[in-house]
Amino acid sequence: MDSVSLPTHAGRSGGNGKLQNYEIVHRHRTFLIDVNETIKHLLQQEDTDHNIQITIDDNGPKSFPLRTSDSDGTRYVQIRGTYMLANLLQELFLARNSELRFVMVNAGELSEDPISRLNRLIKESFWNNLIRNIDESGIELAAQDTKTVESPPRIYIPHGAPEQFAYYSRLAQERPSMHLDVQWLPEGEISAEFIKDLNYKPGILALEMEVLSQDNPAEPKELKGLPFIVPGGRFNELYNWDASFCAFSMLESHPHIVRSIIRHFIFEIKHYGKVLNANRSYYLGRSQPPFLTELALRTYKAMQHASDAQDLLMLAILAARKEYISVWMAEPRYDRSSGLSRYRPIGLGLPPECEPLHFALVLKPYVEKYKMTLEQLTEAYNKGDIHEPDLDEFCLHDRASRESGHDTSNRLQNVAADLATVDLNCLLYRYETDIAYAMRVVFKDHLQVPKAFCAPGDEAGQVESSGIWDRRARKRKAMIDKFMWNEDKGLYFDYNTATHEQRGFETVTCLWALWCGVASPRQAALLVEKGLPKFECAGGLSSGTEDSRGANSASNPQKQWDYPYGWAPHQVLAWDGLKKYGYHEEAERLIYRWLHMVTRVFADHNGTVVEKYDVTEPRSPHIANAEYGNQGLNFKGVPQEG
């Protein structure tokens, strides 16, 4: 019997912490495989913990025979090692999903280098499986929402998009089995009370569509939804900073998706007043970390020779300018005394998108006080039948933490709406410098503001130049230095606008000061010397420090944006920031730590790629014991989204 195998303990990390060499012999040998029978026997033998995956946690023999195609099935080859067996299982599940009874598998597919395989799957599979749109081809999938009350698929249309209302109304008539409910949003400002009322009839919010060319202009306009990317799992809508970071990585492989995402963000600012947390009705009062200028400029620089590249950049800069003035520099988010901005969205009641027991600990005293069940208490409070100022205050801060994108964290609990956070003000400094750059370099200090993108106080047609944005950036830097920088500790801290003092919670977002360029060379040196070691762990950067988080307990459960969890956005911004200031060795070290951990989990755990990692855990960093667990774990046989 021939042998196609990896070195001993293939699929595991070697004793020196480096990935093993995955080269094999006979990599061009092929196998003709009976899909269902082989899945059955492979799982019976190798999946000893019965989770329909083959990982280093399974205790099977880690060796499985396959018949070779060039011997008419008379000779076998042993497939050895966790990594190759898991790849075999994945290829078989893909074949079964395609309704194939037999499949030809090449040994090279099973032994493909893990880094190459992961990179290929991201570009060719994971991204594609996360793409959605909300026209007739995709609205049934995109409208599904398991996070809220059961409701028929519903879409809300802003008053400035009558063609979309006509399109979806016609679609509802032509496909009555869909039960699509098409509703207008009211003209004018959306109130917290209105958003609360919509929680009982939630729906998806319309996004940008393109008009298809047609021969007869008298006929109704034919529209097509522009694609966008979703986080996956139970999150089936366009999220602001999730989509932004995906788009940064998709520029090379999916440029049309990136351009569509930018157009969606422009549409949201134009019609909803802000780039939304996500395009669901319960997010109408809530934004998320603003990355539009960075995304638009990256896209422009990558595609500036396209005929409409400058037009798209102009619309994005105009939209970002409007959002900056009317959202981030306006009450309630703007704090006049410090000149800094906060996450402080409007809203009433408990966020409806959370898991049923998410607020059980917070609501327990009120359940006992009113002698109600948790469900009864939640409904009574959300309807306004119960008035509890302390609970109102809690919900104010909870909404702010969700707008920050860092939900949830001890850093923000019960204080988020009062915090001028390091991350938000770094992002707004980047908005200011990006807009100044675009106006000066691309638009030659002559950008006209049309009525659709006027902020309060603007006049339609006014011309704007870079000078005012340079001054805004200098002012914000001065306020960041005054209120957030701590020379002794070599860190930036969130500033509490209610108590007029630094928060003192150590957060890795202090490194965003490097990414946005607000730190002086001296401040950067202190950040690297004193700050970086606080967050650097075996697998990369932790969101915060253990000391700041405090001991976990029944009253202080682990939260997903606290130590020891690391998230990709924090890593990427730190890498870019360190390189900007010349700290290439530190950046490369952090890049290696993170990518080694991600690749090791991918190789050792059946192709698993998750949203967050325990950067202190050497064996199973993908296991998260916080809140809803981890996105990317609950698959059978083969991961589809990553």
Short mmCIF file of N, CA and C in Angstrom, two decimals, residues 488-574:
data_model
loop_
_atom_site.label_atom_id
_atom_site.label_comp_id
_atom_site.label_asym_id
_atom_site.label_seq_id
_atom_site.Cartn_x
_atom_site.Cartn_y
_atom_site.Cartn_z
N ASP A 488 3.11 60.37 31.64
CA ASP A 488 3.76 59.46 32.58
C ASP A 488 3.56 58.00 32.18
N LYS A 489 2.35 57.66 31.71
CA LYS A 489 2.05 56.27 31.36
C LYS A 489 2.35 55.96 29.90
N GLY A 490 2.59 56.99 29.11
CA GLY A 490 2.88 56.76 27.70
C GLY A 490 1.69 56.19 26.94
N LEU A 491 0.48 56.60 27.33
CA LEU A 491 -0.74 56.08 26.72
C LEU A 491 -1.74 57.20 26.49
N TYR A 492 -2.62 56.99 25.52
CA TYR A 492 -3.83 57.81 25.38
C TYR A 492 -4.97 57.10 26.13
N PHE A 493 -5.80 57.88 26.81
CA PHE A 493 -6.94 57.34 27.53
C PHE A 493 -8.22 58.02 27.07
N ASP A 494 -9.34 57.31 27.18
CA ASP A 494 -10.65 57.92 26.96
C ASP A 494 -10.85 59.05 27.98
N TYR A 495 -11.59 60.08 27.55
CA TYR A 495 -11.86 61.23 28.43
C TYR A 495 -13.33 61.24 28.82
N ASN A 496 -13.61 61.26 30.12
CA ASN A 496 -14.99 61.27 30.62
C ASN A 496 -15.48 62.71 30.64
N THR A 497 -16.43 63.03 29.77
CA THR A 497 -16.93 64.40 29.66
C THR A 497 -17.86 64.78 30.80
N ALA A 498 -18.31 63.80 31.58
CA ALA A 498 -19.17 64.10 32.72
C ALA A 498 -18.35 64.42 33.97
N THR A 499 -17.28 63.66 34.19
CA THR A 499 -16.44 63.87 35.38
C THR A 499 -15.22 64.73 35.08
N HIS A 500 -14.96 65.00 33.80
CA HIS A 500 -13.83 65.83 33.36
C HIS A 500 -12.49 65.24 33.79
N GLU A 501 -12.35 63.93 33.55
CA GLU A 501 -11.09 63.28 33.87
C GLU A 501 -10.86 62.11 32.92
N GLN A 502 -9.60 61.67 32.84
CA GLN A 502 -9.30 60.50 32.02
C GLN A 502 -9.89 59.25 32.66
N ARG A 503 -10.33 58.34 31.80
CA ARG A 503 -11.00 57.12 32.27
C ARG A 503 -10.04 56.17 32.97
N GLY A 504 -8.82 56.03 32.49
CA GLY A 504 -7.83 55.17 33.13
C GLY A 504 -7.86 53.73 32.69
N PHE A 505 -8.81 53.34 31.85
CA PHE A 505 -8.90 51.96 31.34
C PHE A 505 -7.93 51.82 30.18
N GLU A 506 -7.05 50.85 30.25
CA GLU A 506 -6.04 50.65 29.21
C GLU A 506 -6.64 49.92 28.02
N THR A 507 -6.68 50.59 26.89
CA THR A 507 -7.30 50.03 25.69
C THR A 507 -6.32 50.06 24.52
N VAL A 508 -6.32 49.00 23.74
CA VAL A 508 -5.40 48.90 22.60
C VAL A 508 -5.73 49.94 21.53
N THR A 509 -6.92 50.54 21.60
CA THR A 509 -7.25 51.58 20.62
C THR A 509 -6.38 52.83 20.80
N CYS A 510 -5.62 52.90 21.89
CA CYS A 510 -4.67 54.01 22.01
C CYS A 510 -3.66 53.98 20.86
N LEU A 511 -3.44 52.79 20.27
CA LEU A 511 -2.51 52.68 19.15
C LEU A 511 -3.09 53.24 17.85
N TRP A 512 -4.40 53.54 17.85
CA TRP A 512 -4.99 54.16 16.66
C TRP A 512 -4.41 55.56 16.44
N ALA A 513 -3.82 56.15 17.51
CA ALA A 513 -3.17 57.45 17.37
C ALA A 513 -2.01 57.38 16.39
N LEU A 514 -1.40 56.21 16.26
CA LEU A 514 -0.34 56.01 15.27
C LEU A 514 -0.94 55.90 13.88
N TRP A 515 -2.00 55.13 13.77
CA TRP A 515 -2.62 54.91 12.46
C TRP A 515 -3.13 56.22 11.86
N CYS A 516 -3.77 57.06 12.67
CA CYS A 516 -4.35 58.29 12.13
C CYS A 516 -3.31 59.41 12.03
N GLY A 517 -2.15 59.23 12.67
CA GLY A 517 -1.09 60.22 12.56
C GLY A 517 -1.16 61.37 13.54
N VAL A 518 -1.99 61.25 14.58
CA VAL A 518 -2.14 62.36 15.52
C VAL A 518 -1.00 62.42 16.53
N ALA A 519 -0.28 61.32 16.73
CA ALA A 519 0.80 61.28 17.71
C ALA A 519 2.04 61.98 17.17
N SER A 520 2.73 62.70 18.06
CA SER A 520 4.03 63.26 17.70
C SER A 520 5.07 62.15 17.72
N PRO A 521 6.25 62.34 17.16
CA PRO A 521 7.29 61.30 17.23
C PRO A 521 7.61 60.90 18.67
N ARG A 522 7.62 61.87 19.60
CA ARG A 522 7.90 61.53 21.01
C ARG A 522 6.77 60.70 21.60
N GLN A 523 5.54 61.09 21.31
CA GLN A 523 4.40 60.31 21.81
C GLN A 523 4.41 58.90 21.23
N ALA A 524 4.74 58.79 19.96
CA ALA A 524 4.82 57.47 19.33
C ALA A 524 5.87 56.60 20.01
N ALA A 525 7.03 57.19 20.31
CA ALA A 525 8.10 56.43 20.97
C ALA A 525 7.66 55.93 22.33
N LEU A 526 6.95 56.77 23.09
CA LEU A 526 6.47 56.35 24.41
C LEU A 526 5.38 55.28 24.29
N LEU A 527 4.52 55.42 23.28
CA LEU A 527 3.49 54.39 23.06
C LEU A 527 4.13 53.03 22.81
N VAL A 528 5.16 53.02 21.98
CA VAL A 528 5.82 51.76 21.65
C VAL A 528 6.59 51.22 22.86
N GLU A 529 7.21 52.11 23.62
CA GLU A 529 8.01 51.68 24.77
C GLU A 529 7.14 51.22 25.94
N LYS A 530 6.12 52.00 26.27
CA LYS A 530 5.34 51.73 27.47
C LYS A 530 3.99 51.08 27.19
N GLY A 531 3.39 51.43 26.07
CA GLY A 531 2.05 50.95 25.78
C GLY A 531 2.00 49.59 25.13
N LEU A 532 2.80 49.43 24.07
CA LEU A 532 2.73 48.19 23.30
C LEU A 532 2.91 46.94 24.14
N PRO A 533 3.87 46.88 25.09
CA PRO A 533 4.04 45.66 25.89
C PRO A 533 2.82 45.29 26.72
N LYS A 534 1.96 46.25 27.01
CA LYS A 534 0.77 45.95 27.81
C LYS A 534 -0.24 45.10 27.04
N PHE A 535 -0.22 45.22 25.73
CA PHE A 535 -1.24 44.56 24.91
C PHE A 535 -0.70 43.38 24.10
N GLU A 536 0.62 43.29 23.93
CA GLU A 536 1.19 42.24 23.09
C GLU A 536 1.16 40.90 23.80
N CYS A 537 0.56 39.91 23.13
CA CYS A 537 0.45 38.55 23.67
C CYS A 537 0.96 37.57 22.62
N ALA A 538 0.90 36.29 22.95
CA ALA A 538 1.45 35.27 22.05
C ALA A 538 0.81 35.32 20.66
N GLY A 539 -0.50 35.61 20.61
CA GLY A 539 -1.20 35.60 19.33
C GLY A 539 -1.45 36.97 18.74
N GLY A 540 -0.84 38.00 19.29
CA GLY A 540 -1.07 39.35 18.77
C GLY A 540 -1.48 40.30 19.87
N LEU A 541 -2.30 41.26 19.52
CA LEU A 541 -2.70 42.31 20.46
C LEU A 541 -4.05 41.98 21.10
N SER A 542 -4.10 42.09 22.42
CA SER A 542 -5.35 41.96 23.14
C SER A 542 -6.09 43.29 23.12
N SER A 543 -7.42 43.24 23.24
CA SER A 543 -8.23 44.46 23.21
C SER A 543 -7.93 45.39 24.37
N GLY A 544 -7.53 44.84 25.49
CA GLY A 544 -7.21 45.63 26.67
C GLY A 544 -6.26 44.85 27.55
N THR A 545 -6.12 45.29 28.79
CA THR A 545 -5.25 44.59 29.73
C THR A 545 -6.08 43.87 30.78
N GLU A 546 -5.48 42.85 31.36
CA GLU A 546 -6.17 42.08 32.40
C GLU A 546 -6.44 42.95 33.62
N ASP A 547 -5.51 43.82 33.97
CA ASP A 547 -5.70 44.69 35.13
C ASP A 547 -6.90 45.60 34.93
N SER A 548 -7.04 46.17 33.76
CA SER A 548 -8.18 47.07 33.52
C SER A 548 -9.49 46.30 33.47
N ARG A 549 -9.48 45.11 32.91
CA ARG A 549 -10.72 44.32 32.85
C ARG A 549 -11.20 43.94 34.23
N GLY A 550 -10.27 43.56 35.13
CA GLY A 550 -10.64 43.08 36.44
C GLY A 550 -10.92 41.59 36.41
N ALA A 551 -11.09 41.02 37.58
CA ALA A 551 -11.35 39.58 37.69
C ALA A 551 -12.76 39.26 37.20
N ASN A 552 -12.88 38.19 36.41
CA ASN A 552 -14.19 37.74 35.98
C ASN A 552 -14.93 37.06 37.13
N SER A 553 -16.24 37.26 37.17
CA SER A 553 -17.07 36.67 38.23
C SER A 553 -18.50 36.64 37.73
N ALA A 554 -19.39 36.13 38.57
CA ALA A 554 -20.80 36.09 38.19
C ALA A 554 -21.35 37.50 37.94
N SER A 555 -20.85 38.46 38.68
CA SER A 555 -21.31 39.85 38.52
C SER A 555 -20.47 40.61 37.50
N ASN A 556 -19.36 40.04 37.08
CA ASN A 556 -18.51 40.66 36.07
C ASN A 556 -18.10 39.61 35.04
N PRO A 557 -19.07 39.14 34.23
CA PRO A 557 -18.76 38.08 33.27
C PRO A 557 -17.82 38.57 32.18
N GLN A 558 -17.14 37.63 31.56
CA GLN A 558 -16.22 37.95 30.46
C GLN A 558 -16.98 38.60 29.31
N LYS A 559 -16.40 39.66 28.79
CA LYS A 559 -16.99 40.37 27.65
C LYS A 559 -16.06 40.26 26.46
N GLN A 560 -16.65 40.25 25.26
CA GLN A 560 -15.89 39.84 24.08
C GLN A 560 -14.87 40.88 23.61
N TRP A 561 -15.01 42.14 23.99
CA TRP A 561 -14.04 43.15 23.57
C TRP A 561 -13.06 43.48 24.69
N ASP A 562 -12.94 42.59 25.66
CA ASP A 562 -11.96 42.76 26.74
C ASP A 562 -10.86 41.70 26.61
N TYR A 563 -9.78 41.92 27.38
CA TYR A 563 -8.74 40.89 27.52
C TYR A 563 -9.41 39.56 27.87
N PRO A 564 -9.04 38.43 27.28
CA PRO A 564 -7.84 38.20 26.45
C PRO A 564 -8.12 38.14 24.95
N TYR A 565 -9.22 38.75 24.49
CA TYR A 565 -9.59 38.58 23.08
C TYR A 565 -8.94 39.62 22.19
N GLY A 566 -8.52 39.15 21.02
CA GLY A 566 -7.96 40.02 20.00
C GLY A 566 -8.84 39.98 18.76
N TRP A 567 -8.99 41.13 18.12
CA TRP A 567 -9.82 41.28 16.93
C TRP A 567 -8.98 41.82 15.78
N ALA A 568 -9.31 41.41 14.56
CA ALA A 568 -8.53 41.80 13.39
C ALA A 568 -8.41 43.31 13.21
N PRO A 569 -9.49 44.12 13.37
CA PRO A 569 -9.31 45.57 13.16
C PRO A 569 -8.23 46.18 14.04
N HIS A 570 -8.15 45.74 15.30
CA HIS A 570 -7.11 46.28 16.18
C HIS A 570 -5.72 45.91 15.69
N GLN A 571 -5.57 44.72 15.17
CA GLN A 571 -4.26 44.29 14.68
C GLN A 571 -3.85 45.14 13.47
N VAL A 572 -4.75 45.24 12.51
CA VAL A 572 -4.42 45.88 11.23
C VAL A 572 -4.07 47.35 11.43
N LEU A 573 -4.86 48.06 12.24
CA LEU A 573 -4.58 49.48 12.45
C LEU A 573 -3.26 49.67 13.20
N ALA A 574 -2.96 48.77 14.13
CA ALA A 574 -1.68 48.87 14.83
C ALA A 574 -0.51 48.61 13.89
#
